[in-house]
């Protein structure tokens, strides 16, 4: 198999569609945007879209399909969200029901698919700027925490902001703010720098999601709004059916990471 | 009356609510965000929100009220969009029906109000950066043009992007791009620099909306996506009822212009 990192998104999705690439997508089709997937019944679509509009930092929407259509026309025309994600999670009434490799048995004309940006997009520029990304160095998932910051509610959706944390050497914190500010469409600048207690995190060594990472002497914990927020909030409503990507098994768009920078 | 430029938004809105300030809002409550208003029946709200999400440059949504509520909770908590805009335009089936000073006779439980950003927000920083804003110098409305660039359609909404044009001295074009890029939430960077024909504008001296302005020797026409786009597109659908602000009579938010910059 050719080098996955250098493949273009269409070829990668074609392998995924044939179930020939069932693995986490980190490092695949580098330079192209990977997105979180949330599929909801159309009855919830307006509230979910409004919630995202009111909370753009945790909920950066990249694409919304027409009701009943699995094609993300803006970010990957011709793709099919029923097949082009390596692994899905199906939730019924807020409970994980099963993991599947396509949505053959679940897709219906009443569903709307949302693609949401993820911080992968700004981690590559961080690394290129010499800013360490600890969970990549330690080959684990980014640590995520539920904060005491409430999202702006919308319709049936409400809940706290979830943040991801990256420990940054003190002398690079300003640069980290600058680099990520370039990408407001995928979480953008941090929402908090330093003391975790200030945003309601009691124990930084015990993330609510993902894995704990090492914080070295001289490093400052820096917190970004996290794309887990909208999924966590939607789950609280216990929709009859909700489908997401399996964690780490993302949808790969035709959009380049740099297309999402404002400068 | 005290200096309107230095007044805070709450005091200005209080005068407006009493119909004691029926005039265009340019220059009032300087440093605070002025917004375009579009009120639509809830049946059109999802498509309009989706259209805006798919076309963020011409349609920068700042706030959306709950169905039936006239309060813009994010941008001006406590304000009332039935009274706090100096002059409104009421459209029935896409035709201007009348201008009114409050919505006493029109507001109903089925309406949703959208506040959309406008380029006033980035014109102040332009001036502070020594970039001339010709329509302010010439005390007229900004020239606006219908382009050959199609918006991404959504549901019932589709149509061309409308742009505003500012002639910029060639040596300041880069700076103009930088300054406006800071404000992706209010149209952001230009979408075109130079030759008007390239985006379907046949005669730069004949704008489709607003007033023609002088383009001096050595100046380049620079085009930004314009907030008239969503109103023009919504009008094409000929909704039974649609209400907007009267041109120039904007809603003044509590949000500061600088709150909308990404850095």
Coordinates of N, CA, C and O in Angstrom, one line a residue, chain B residues 1 4-5 12 16 20-30 34-35 84-88 99 101 120 139-141 245-252:
Chain B
X1 N -28.8 67.0 24.0 CA -28.5 65.6 24.0 C -27.0 65.4 24.0 O -26.2 66.1 23.4
X4 N -23.7 61.5 20.9 CA -24.2 60.2 20.5 C -23.0 59.2 20.3 O -23.2 58.0 20.5
X5 N -21.9 59.7 19.8 CA -20.8 58.9 19.5 C -20.2 58.2 20.7 O -19.8 57.0 20.7
X12 N -28.5 54.3 24.1 CA -28.9 54.6 22.8 C -30.2 53.9 22.5 O -31.2 54.4 22.0
X16 N -33.9 55.1 21.3 CA -34.6 54.5 20.1 C -35.9 54.0 20.4 O -36.9 54.1 19.7
X20 N -37.1 58.5 20.2 CA -36.5 59.8 20.3 C -35.2 59.9 19.5 O -34.4 60.9 19.6
X21 N -34.9 58.9 18.7 CA -33.7 58.9 17.9 C -34.0 58.1 16.6 O -33.6 57.0 16.5
X22 N -34.7 58.8 15.8 CA -35.0 58.2 14.5 C -34.1 58.7 13.4 O -34.4 59.7 12.8
X23 N -32.9 58.1 13.3 CA -31.9 58.6 12.3 C -31.0 57.4 12.1 O -30.9 56.4 12.8
X24 N -30.2 57.5 11.0 CA -29.2 56.5 10.7 C -28.2 56.4 11.8 O -27.9 57.4 12.5
X25 N -27.8 55.2 12.1 CA -27.0 54.9 13.3 C -25.5 55.1 13.1 O -24.7 54.9 14.1
X26 N -25.0 55.4 11.9 CA -23.6 55.5 11.7 C -23.0 56.5 12.7 O -23.6 57.6 12.9
X27 N -21.9 56.2 13.3 CA -21.2 57.2 14.2 C -21.8 57.2 15.6 O -21.2 57.8 16.5
X28 N -22.9 56.4 15.8 CA -23.4 56.4 17.2 C -22.8 55.2 18.0 O -22.5 54.2 17.4
X29 N -22.6 55.4 19.3 CA -22.0 54.4 20.2 C -20.8 53.7 19.5 O -20.7 52.5 19.4
X30 N -19.8 54.6 19.2 CA -18.7 54.1 18.5 C -17.9 53.0 19.3 O -17.8 53.1 20.5
X34 N -22.7 47.3 15.1 CA -24.0 47.5 14.6 C -24.3 46.3 13.7 O -23.5 45.8 13.0
X35 N -25.6 45.9 13.7 CA -26.0 44.7 13.0 C -27.1 44.9 12.1 O -28.0 45.7 12.3
X84 N -36.2 48.3 19.3 CA -34.9 48.9 19.5 C -34.1 49.2 18.2 O -32.9 49.4 18.3
X85 N -34.8 49.2 17.1 CA -34.2 49.6 15.8 C -35.0 50.8 15.4 O -36.2 50.9 15.6
X86 N -34.2 51.9 15.0 CA -34.9 53.2 14.7 C -36.0 53.1 13.6 O -37.0 53.8 13.7
X87 N -35.7 52.3 12.6 CA -36.7 52.2 11.5 C -36.7 50.8 10.9 O -35.6 50.3 10.7
X88 N -37.9 50.3 10.6 CA -38.0 48.9 10.0 C -38.6 49.0 8.6 O -39.3 49.9 8.3
X99 N -42.8 51.2 5.9 CA -41.7 51.5 6.9 C -42.4 51.8 8.2 O -43.4 52.6 8.2
X101 N -41.8 52.3 12.8 CA -40.8 52.6 13.8 C -40.8 51.6 15.0 O -40.0 51.7 15.9
X120 N -19.3 48.0 8.9 CA -19.0 49.1 9.8 C -17.9 48.6 10.8 O -17.0 49.4 11.1
X139 N -19.4 60.8 2.2 CA -20.7 60.9 2.9 C -21.9 60.3 2.2 O -22.9 60.9 2.0
X140 N -21.6 59.1 1.6 CA -22.7 58.5 0.9 C -22.7 57.0 1.3 O -21.9 56.6 2.2
X141 N -23.6 56.2 0.7 CA -23.6 54.8 1.0 C -22.6 54.0 0.2 O -22.1 54.5 -0.8
X245 N -34.2 45.9 9.1 CA -34.0 47.3 9.4 C -34.1 48.1 8.1 O -33.9 47.6 7.0
X246 N -34.4 49.4 8.3 CA -34.3 50.3 7.1 C -32.8 50.5 6.9 O -32.1 50.7 7.8
X247 N -32.4 50.6 5.6 CA -31.0 50.8 5.3 C -30.3 51.9 6.1 O -30.8 53.0 6.1
X248 N -29.3 51.6 6.8 CA -28.6 52.6 7.6 C -29.1 52.8 9.0 O -28.4 53.3 9.9
X249 N -30.3 52.3 9.3 CA -30.9 52.3 10.6 C -30.7 51.0 11.3 O -31.6 50.1 11.4
X250 N -29.5 50.8 11.9 CA -29.1 49.5 12.3 C -29.4 49.2 13.8 O -29.8 50.1 14.5
X251 N -29.3 47.9 14.2 CA -29.4 47.6 15.6 C -28.0 47.7 16.2 O -27.1 47.2 15.7
X252 N -28.0 48.4 17.4 CA -26.7 48.5 18.1 C -26.6 47.5 19.2 O -27.4 47.5 20.1

